[in-house]
PDB file of C-alpha atoms in Angstrom:
ATOM      1  CA  MET A   1      85.323 350.169 227.391  1.00 45.00           C
ATOM      2  CA  PHE A   2      84.933 347.294 229.870  1.00 52.00           C
ATOM      3  CA  SER A   3      81.566 346.337 228.392  1.00 59.00           C
ATOM      4  CA  SER A   4      83.220 345.244 225.110  1.00 85.00           C
ATOM      5  CA  ARG A   5      84.054 341.615 224.498  1.00 86.00           C
ATOM      6  CA  TYR A   6      85.679 339.592 221.750  1.00 89.00           C
ATOM      7  CA  ARG A   7      84.994 336.073 220.540  1.00 90.00           C
ATOM      8  CA  LEU A   8      87.955 333.768 221.058  1.00 89.00           C
ATOM      9  CA  CYS A   9      86.657 330.399 219.864  1.00 90.00           C
ATOM     10  CA  ASP A  10      83.845 327.857 220.151  1.00 94.00           C
ATOM     11  CA  LEU A  11      84.103 324.822 222.436  1.00 93.00           C
ATOM     12  CA  PHE A  12      81.403 322.141 222.245  1.00 93.00           C
ATOM     13  CA  ASP A  13      79.385 324.600 220.110  1.00 92.00           C
ATOM     14  CA  ILE A  14      79.501 327.196 222.925  1.00 94.00           C
ATOM     15  CA  PRO A  15      81.048 330.595 221.999  1.00 94.00           C
ATOM     16  CA  ILE A  16      83.869 331.677 224.329  1.00 94.00           C
ATOM     17  CA  TYR A  17      84.293 335.441 224.744  1.00 93.00           C
ATOM     18  CA  VAL A  18      86.866 337.543 226.566  1.00 90.00           C
ATOM     19  CA  SER A  19      85.925 340.926 228.016  1.00 89.00           C
ATOM     20  CA  THR A  20      88.258 343.894 227.752  1.00 86.00           C
ATOM     21  CA  SER A  21      88.155 344.039 231.549  1.00 83.00           C
ATOM     22  CA  PHE A  22      90.191 340.826 231.490  1.00 81.00           C
ATOM     23  CA  LEU A  23      93.130 342.984 230.377  1.00 79.00           C
ATOM     24  CA  VAL A  24      93.094 344.550 233.842  1.00 81.00           C
ATOM     25  CA  LEU A  25      93.494 341.073 235.325  1.00 78.00           C
ATOM     26  CA  LEU A  26      96.421 340.392 232.999  1.00 77.00           C
ATOM     27  CA  VAL A  27      98.143 343.601 234.134  1.00 80.00           C
ATOM     28  CA  LEU A  28      97.572 342.738 237.797  1.00 79.00           C
ATOM     29  CA  PHE A  29      99.099 339.300 237.341  1.00 77.00           C
ATOM     30  CA  ILE A  30     102.131 340.717 235.533  1.00 77.00           C
ATOM     31  CA  LEU A  31     102.668 343.288 238.297  1.00 79.00           C
ATOM     32  CA  ASP A  32     102.087 340.755 241.066  1.00 78.00           C
ATOM     33  CA  PHE A  33     104.576 338.229 239.701  1.00 78.00           C
ATOM     34  CA  GLY A  34     107.102 340.901 238.715  1.00 75.00           C
ATOM     35  CA  SER A  35     107.751 339.153 235.417  1.00 79.00           C
ATOM     36  CA  PHE A  36     105.921 339.550 232.126  1.00 82.00           C
ATOM     37  CA  SER A  37     106.363 335.916 231.073  1.00 83.00           C
ATOM     38  CA  TYR A  38     105.410 334.480 234.466  1.00 84.00           C
ATOM     39  CA  GLY A  39     102.511 336.882 234.964  1.00 83.00           C
ATOM     40  CA  LEU A  40     101.098 336.250 231.498  1.00 85.00           C
ATOM     41  CA  SER A  41     101.494 332.475 231.880  1.00 87.00           C
ATOM     42  CA  MET A  42      99.719 332.462 235.249  1.00 88.00           C
ATOM     43  CA  ALA A  43      96.902 334.627 233.864  1.00 85.00           C
ATOM     44  CA  LEU A  44      96.456 332.191 230.979  1.00 88.00           C
ATOM     45  CA  VAL A  45      96.381 329.267 233.432  1.00 92.00           C
ATOM     46  CA  LEU A  46      93.634 331.101 235.322  1.00 89.00           C
ATOM     47  CA  ALA A  47      91.710 331.781 232.087  1.00 89.00           C
ATOM     48  CA  LEU A  48      91.878 328.125 231.014  1.00 93.00           C
ATOM     49  CA  SER A  49      90.881 326.953 234.505  1.00 94.00           C
ATOM     50  CA  VAL A  50      87.887 329.289 234.628  1.00 93.00           C
ATOM     51  CA  THR A  51      86.839 328.268 231.109  1.00 94.00           C
ATOM     52  CA  ALA A  52      86.931 324.582 232.069  1.00 96.00           C
ATOM     53  CA  HIS A  53      84.962 325.354 235.250  1.00 96.00           C
ATOM     54  CA  GLU A  54      82.238 327.156 233.287  1.00 95.00           C
ATOM     55  CA  LEU A  55      82.163 324.506 230.555  1.00 96.00           C
ATOM     56  CA  ALA A  56      81.438 321.901 233.240  1.00 96.00           C
ATOM     57  CA  HIS A  57      78.369 323.923 234.264  1.00 95.00           C
ATOM     58  CA  ALA A  58      77.261 324.365 230.659  1.00 95.00           C
ATOM     59  CA  LEU A  59      77.681 320.736 229.611  1.00 95.00           C
ATOM     60  CA  THR A  60      75.926 319.431 232.726  1.00 95.00           C
ATOM     61  CA  ALA A  61      72.996 321.780 232.054  1.00 94.00           C
ATOM     62  CA  ARG A  62      72.968 320.583 228.430  1.00 94.00           C
ATOM     63  CA  ALA A  63      72.623 316.992 229.649  1.00 94.00           C
ATOM     64  CA  PHE A  64      69.364 318.086 231.305  1.00 92.00           C
ATOM     65  CA  GLY A  65      68.157 319.807 228.130  1.00 92.00           C
ATOM     66  CA  TYR A  66      69.199 323.409 228.901  1.00 91.00           C
ATOM     67  CA  ARG A  67      71.339 325.435 226.508  1.00 90.00           C
ATOM     68  CA  THR A  68      74.121 327.949 227.186  1.00 92.00           C
ATOM     69  CA  ALA A  69      74.320 331.079 225.046  1.00 91.00           C
ATOM     70  CA  ASP A  70      78.039 331.725 225.678  1.00 93.00           C
ATOM     71  CA  ILE A  71      80.841 331.885 228.225  1.00 94.00           C
ATOM     72  CA  THR A  72      82.587 335.186 228.969  1.00 92.00           C
ATOM     73  CA  LEU A  73      85.918 335.684 230.753  1.00 89.00           C
ATOM     74  CA  SER A  74      86.164 338.994 232.585  1.00 84.00           C
ATOM     75  CA  LEU A  75      87.857 340.812 235.451  1.00 79.00           C
ATOM     76  CA  LEU A  76      85.644 338.928 237.928  1.00 75.00           C
ATOM     77  CA  GLY A  77      86.360 335.498 236.476  1.00 79.00           C
ATOM     78  CA  GLY A  78      83.958 333.676 234.176  1.00 84.00           C
ATOM     79  CA  CYS A  79      80.245 333.498 233.515  1.00 88.00           C
ATOM     80  CA  ALA A  80      78.231 330.910 231.606  1.00 88.00           C
ATOM     81  CA  SER A  81      75.142 332.701 230.255  1.00 89.00           C
ATOM     82  CA  MET A  82      72.463 330.031 230.206  1.00 85.00           C
ATOM     83  CA  ILE A  83      69.384 330.574 228.091  1.00 82.00           C
ATOM     84  CA  SER A  84      67.374 328.932 230.867  1.00 77.00           C
ATOM     85  CA  LEU A  85      68.422 327.520 234.227  1.00 76.00           C
ATOM     86  CA  PRO A  86      67.629 323.982 235.383  1.00 81.00           C
ATOM     87  CA  ARG A  87      64.274 324.034 237.185  1.00 80.00           C
ATOM     88  CA  LYS A  88      64.422 320.867 239.275  1.00 89.00           C
ATOM     89  CA  ALA A  89      66.319 321.063 242.558  1.00 91.00           C
ATOM     90  CA  SER A  90      68.364 317.948 241.719  1.00 93.00           C
ATOM     91  CA  GLN A  91      69.322 319.380 238.325  1.00 94.00           C
ATOM     92  CA  GLU A  92      70.341 322.714 239.846  1.00 93.00           C
ATOM     93  CA  PHE A  93      72.403 320.878 242.479  1.00 95.00           C
ATOM     94  CA  LEU A  94      74.316 318.796 239.920  1.00 96.00           C
ATOM     95  CA  THR A  95      74.805 321.719 237.515  1.00 95.00           C
ATOM     96  CA  ALA A  96      76.177 323.936 240.293  1.00 95.00           C
ATOM     97  CA  LEU A  97      78.406 321.175 241.666  1.00 96.00           C
ATOM     98  CA  ALA A  98      79.906 320.340 238.256  1.00 96.00           C
ATOM     99  CA  GLY A  99      82.080 323.487 238.168  1.00 96.00           C
ATOM    100  CA  PRO A 100      83.886 322.948 241.499  1.00 97.00           C
ATOM    101  CA  LEU A 101      84.304 319.241 240.716  1.00 97.00           C
ATOM    102  CA  MET A 102      85.997 320.158 237.430  1.00 97.00           C
ATOM    103  CA  SER A 103      88.318 322.561 239.268  1.00 97.00           C
ATOM    104  CA  PHE A 104      89.261 319.897 241.805  1.00 98.00           C
ATOM    105  CA  ALA A 105      89.841 317.399 238.974  1.00 97.00           C
ATOM    106  CA  LEU A 106      92.226 319.860 237.266  1.00 97.00           C
ATOM    107  CA  ALA A 107      94.008 320.426 240.579  1.00 97.00           C
ATOM    108  CA  GLY A 108      94.398 316.664 240.949  1.00 96.00           C
ATOM    109  CA  ALA A 109      95.775 316.347 237.422  1.00 95.00           C
ATOM    110  CA  ALA A 110      98.318 319.133 238.054  1.00 94.00           C
ATOM    111  CA  LYS A 111      99.377 317.475 241.324  1.00 94.00           C
ATOM    112  CA  LEU A 112      99.917 314.144 239.586  1.00 93.00           C
ATOM    113  CA  LEU A 113     102.086 315.823 236.940  1.00 90.00           C
ATOM    114  CA  ILE A 114     104.175 317.406 239.707  1.00 89.00           C
ATOM    115  CA  VAL A 115     104.501 314.187 241.704  1.00 88.00           C
ATOM    116  CA  PHE A 116     105.511 312.095 238.691  1.00 84.00           C
ATOM    117  CA  GLY A 117     107.962 314.708 237.442  1.00 77.00           C
ATOM    118  CA  PHE A 118     106.292 315.702 234.191  1.00 69.00           C
ATOM    119  CA  HIS A 119     107.762 319.197 234.559  1.00 64.00           C
ATOM    120  CA  LEU A 120     110.926 317.608 233.103  1.00 65.00           C
ATOM    121  CA  ASN A 121     113.247 319.325 235.582  1.00 73.00           C
ATOM    122  CA  SER A 122     112.126 322.720 234.325  1.00 80.00           C
ATOM    123  CA  LEU A 123     111.651 325.268 237.097  1.00 82.00           C
ATOM    124  CA  TYR A 124     109.338 327.291 234.853  1.00 84.00           C
ATOM    125  CA  LEU A 125     107.013 324.329 234.209  1.00 87.00           C
ATOM    126  CA  TRP A 126     107.144 323.391 237.896  1.00 88.00           C
ATOM    127  CA  HIS A 127     105.893 326.889 238.783  1.00 87.00           C
ATOM    128  CA  ILE A 128     103.139 326.653 236.155  1.00 90.00           C
ATOM    129  CA  LEU A 129     101.927 323.266 237.421  1.00 91.00           C
ATOM    130  CA  THR A 130     102.133 324.345 241.071  1.00 92.00           C
ATOM    131  CA  TYR A 131     100.115 327.461 240.308  1.00 92.00           C
ATOM    132  CA  ALA A 132      97.587 325.416 238.293  1.00 94.00           C
ATOM    133  CA  PHE A 133      97.160 323.143 241.318  1.00 96.00           C
ATOM    134  CA  TRP A 134      96.577 325.946 243.816  1.00 95.00           C
ATOM    135  CA  ILE A 135      94.422 328.153 241.574  1.00 94.00           C
ATOM    136  CA  ASN A 136      92.046 325.263 240.885  1.00 97.00           C
ATOM    137  CA  VAL A 137      91.893 324.276 244.556  1.00 97.00           C
ATOM    138  CA  MET A 138      91.003 327.890 245.419  1.00 95.00           C
ATOM    139  CA  LEU A 139      88.629 328.226 242.462  1.00 94.00           C
ATOM    140  CA  GLY A 140      86.739 325.091 243.454  1.00 95.00           C
ATOM    141  CA  GLY A 141      86.754 325.892 247.171  1.00 95.00           C
ATOM    142  CA  PHE A 142      85.785 329.554 246.785  1.00 93.00           C
ATOM    143  CA  ASN A 143      82.863 328.717 244.524  1.00 94.00           C
ATOM    144  CA  LEU A 144      81.512 326.276 247.099  1.00 95.00           C
ATOM    145  CA  LEU A 145      81.110 329.094 249.644  1.00 93.00           C
ATOM    146  CA  PRO A 146      77.440 330.111 250.121  1.00 89.00           C
ATOM    147  CA  GLY A 147      77.626 333.399 248.217  1.00 90.00           C
ATOM    148  CA  PHE A 148      74.443 333.087 246.153  1.00 91.00           C
ATOM    149  CA  PRO A 149      74.313 333.128 243.146  1.00 88.00           C
ATOM    150  CA  MET A 150      77.742 331.477 243.247  1.00 92.00           C
ATOM    151  CA  ASP A 151      77.875 327.696 242.983  1.00 94.00           C
ATOM    152  CA  GLY A 152      77.743 327.136 246.733  1.00 94.00           C
ATOM    153  CA  GLY A 153      74.744 329.434 247.007  1.00 94.00           C
ATOM    154  CA  ARG A 154      72.921 327.517 244.271  1.00 94.00           C
ATOM    155  CA  ILE A 155      73.716 324.223 245.984  1.00 95.00           C
ATOM    156  CA  PHE A 156      72.345 325.698 249.219  1.00 95.00           C
ATOM    157  CA  ARG A 157      69.187 326.885 247.436  1.00 95.00           C
ATOM    158  CA  SER A 158      68.631 323.465 245.888  1.00 94.00           C
ATOM    159  CA  ALA A 159      68.802 321.960 249.387  1.00 94.00           C
ATOM    160  CA  MET A 160      66.350 324.564 250.743  1.00 94.00           C
ATOM    161  CA  ARG A 161      63.908 323.648 247.978  1.00 93.00           C
ATOM    162  CA  LEU A 162      63.324 320.344 249.756  1.00 91.00           C
ATOM    163  CA  PHE A 163      61.445 322.370 252.391  1.00 92.00           C
ATOM    164  CA  LEU A 164      60.477 325.677 250.702  1.00 92.00           C
ATOM    165  CA  THR A 165      59.113 327.000 247.436  1.00 91.00           C
ATOM    166  CA  ARG A 166      61.660 328.171 244.858  1.00 89.00           C
ATOM    167  CA  ALA A 167      61.002 331.841 245.690  1.00 92.00           C
ATOM    168  CA  LYS A 168      61.326 331.354 249.471  1.00 93.00           C
ATOM    169  CA  ALA A 169      64.413 329.194 249.046  1.00 93.00           C
ATOM    170  CA  THR A 170      65.911 331.934 246.868  1.00 94.00           C
ATOM    171  CA  LEU A 171      65.132 334.547 249.548  1.00 95.00           C
ATOM    172  CA  VAL A 172      66.938 332.500 252.216  1.00 95.00           C
ATOM    173  CA  ALA A 173      69.895 331.875 249.883  1.00 95.00           C
ATOM    174  CA  MET A 174      70.018 335.580 248.987  1.00 95.00           C
ATOM    175  CA  TRP A 175      70.335 336.704 252.627  1.00 96.00           C
ATOM    176  CA  VAL A 176      72.909 334.036 253.463  1.00 95.00           C
ATOM    177  CA  GLY A 177      74.813 335.188 250.377  1.00 94.00           C
ATOM    178  CA  ARG A 178      74.569 338.830 251.422  1.00 94.00           C
ATOM    179  CA  GLY A 179      76.035 337.963 254.813  1.00 95.00           C
ATOM    180  CA  PHE A 180      78.926 336.300 253.006  1.00 94.00           C
ATOM    181  CA  ALA A 181      79.230 339.331 250.687  1.00 94.00           C
ATOM    182  CA  ILE A 182      79.645 341.667 253.679  1.00 95.00           C
ATOM    183  CA  LEU A 183      82.483 339.548 255.073  1.00 95.00           C
ATOM    184  CA  LEU A 184      84.095 339.307 251.630  1.00 93.00           C
ATOM    185  CA  GLY A 185      83.806 343.059 251.105  1.00 94.00           C
ATOM    186  CA  LEU A 186      85.436 343.770 254.470  1.00 95.00           C
ATOM    187  CA  LYS A 187      88.268 341.419 253.577  1.00 93.00           C
ATOM    188  CA  GLY A 188      88.714 343.256 250.268  1.00 91.00           C
ATOM    189  CA  LEU A 189      88.819 346.646 251.989  1.00 93.00           C
ATOM    190  CA  TRP A 190      91.374 345.353 254.482  1.00 93.00           C
ATOM    191  CA  SER A 191      93.494 344.146 251.566  1.00 90.00           C
ATOM    192  CA  ILE A 192      93.225 347.509 249.792  1.00 89.00           C
ATOM    193  CA  PHE A 193      94.370 349.460 252.861  1.00 89.00           C
ATOM    194  CA  ASN A 194      97.235 347.027 253.412  1.00 87.00           C
ATOM    195  CA  GLY A 195      98.622 347.151 249.885  1.00 77.00           C
ATOM    196  CA  GLY A 196      97.018 344.006 248.456  1.00 71.00           C
ATOM    197  CA  SER A 197      96.941 343.767 244.652  1.00 69.00           C
ATOM    198  CA  PHE A 198      93.533 342.111 244.312  1.00 76.00           C
ATOM    199  CA  GLY A 199      91.560 343.803 247.100  1.00 84.00           C
ATOM    200  CA  PHE A 200      89.396 345.883 244.786  1.00 86.00           C
ATOM    201  CA  ILE A 201      88.479 342.749 242.772  1.00 85.00           C
ATOM    202  CA  THR A 202      87.343 341.131 246.020  1.00 88.00           C
ATOM    203  CA  VAL A 203      85.148 344.165 246.740  1.00 91.00           C
ATOM    204  CA  LEU A 204      83.685 343.994 243.225  1.00 89.00           C
ATOM    205  CA  ILE A 205      82.874 340.293 243.677  1.00 89.00           C
ATOM    206  CA  ALA A 206      81.170 341.084 247.002  1.00 91.00           C
ATOM    207  CA  TRP A 207      79.099 343.815 245.311  1.00 93.00           C
ATOM    208  CA  MET A 208      78.165 341.431 242.478  1.00 90.00           C
ATOM    209  CA  ILE A 209      76.968 338.818 244.992  1.00 91.00           C
ATOM    210  CA  TRP A 210      74.883 341.471 246.806  1.00 93.00           C
ATOM    211  CA  GLN A 211      73.252 342.718 243.592  1.00 91.00           C
ATOM    212  CA  GLU A 212      72.842 339.478 241.648  1.00 89.00           C
ATOM    213  CA  GLY A 213      71.321 337.598 244.570  1.00 90.00           C
ATOM    214  CA  TYR A 214      68.509 340.156 244.749  1.00 92.00           C
ATOM    215  CA  ARG A 215      68.042 340.021 240.958  1.00 91.00           C
ATOM    216  CA  GLU A 216      67.642 336.239 241.137  1.00 89.00           C
ATOM    217  CA  TYR A 217      65.114 336.608 243.959  1.00 92.00           C
ATOM    218  CA  ARG A 218      63.036 339.057 241.888  1.00 92.00           C
ATOM    219  CA  LEU A 219      63.196 336.626 238.965  1.00 88.00           C
ATOM    220  CA  ALA A 220      62.024 333.743 241.188  1.00 88.00           C
ATOM    221  CA  LEU A 221      59.113 335.888 242.424  1.00 91.00           C
ATOM    222  CA  ALA A 222      58.146 336.803 238.859  1.00 89.00           C
ATOM    223  CA  GLU A 223      58.251 333.134 237.811  1.00 84.00           C
ATOM    224  CA  GLU A 224      56.079 332.164 240.785  1.00 81.00           C
ATOM    225  CA  ASP A 225      53.547 334.908 240.002  1.00 78.00           C
ATOM    226  CA  PHE A 226      53.458 333.890 236.336  1.00 72.00           C
ATOM    227  CA  ARG A 227      52.949 330.238 237.242  1.00 67.00           C
ATOM    228  CA  ARG A 228      50.144 331.146 239.647  1.00 68.00           C
ATOM    229  CA  TRP A 229      48.489 333.402 237.045  1.00 65.00           C
ATOM    230  CA  THR A 230      48.624 330.752 234.306  1.00 62.00           C
ATOM    231  CA  GLN A 231      47.304 328.081 236.690  1.00 52.00           C
ATOM    232  CA  ASP A 232      44.401 330.316 237.783  1.00 49.00           C
ATOM    233  CA  ASP A 233      43.637 331.129 234.144  1.00 50.00           C
ATOM    234  CA  PHE A 234      43.717 327.439 233.240  1.00 48.00           C
ATOM    235  CA  ASN A 235      41.403 326.541 236.134  1.00 52.00           C
ATOM    236  CA  ALA A 236      38.962 329.282 235.078  1.00 52.00           C
ATOM    237  CA  ARG A 237      38.888 327.940 231.523  1.00 56.00           C
ATOM    238  CA  VAL A 238      38.366 324.264 232.331  1.00 51.00           C
ATOM    239  CA  SER A 239      36.050 324.645 235.335  1.00 52.00           C
ATOM    240  CA  PRO A 240      32.361 324.445 234.424  1.00 53.00           C
ATOM    241  CA  PRO A 241      30.348 327.637 235.021  1.00 50.00           C
ATOM    242  CA  PRO A 242      28.263 327.685 238.211  1.00 50.00           C
ATOM    243  CA  TYR A 243      24.712 326.385 237.831  1.00 46.00           C
ATOM    244  CA  GLU A 244      22.170 329.174 237.763  1.00 46.00           C
ATOM    245  CA  ARG A 245      18.456 328.629 238.254  1.00 39.00           C
TER     246      ARG A 245
END
């Protein structure tokens, strides 16, 4: 069931999908806020914020010549499925940073609307704008934490690539991310045993970080082996044969 997804629309020629698991998030928000209208509104604010965050990644990657297949909203947030990731460290850094910067920009816009009274004396709109401010602050801040392959982990890897190969930098980022995943998982378990509504989502995010970091490391190793194999093959083809008497 949770593997199904439905196409919502296209933005900047990028298909936007929603997973059926997102329905679980909607239910959690409705239960947490105790009101169907408030819960649904806050969930939609989250969905729009996550979509904007992922679009920032996708459009920055496009500026460097890399395409995004689609963006999917799910129980764990959002994911921009890029056909290929930026290879240069500077490109990876800017692509990873674009998402949090977009979130902070949205938080700033919501704060300005609150300060200048654009909620028009409506308590409902004031709650929406206040939630939009805080959810984008948390979305931007959380993604900057070094939980590779989250944004912060990719920024950390791009910095490590100044001193290490891509594969070794990925290995370091993976283990730093796994340390973060352990702490995040413990926090999620604590929340579950203390009646928190979103504790199990926190545990799932921690598990995703643990698994996906290793998958990215294996991919980096495979790319390095392929590059070495093609370079050796090229050298063998262009090098003149040894002189034989």
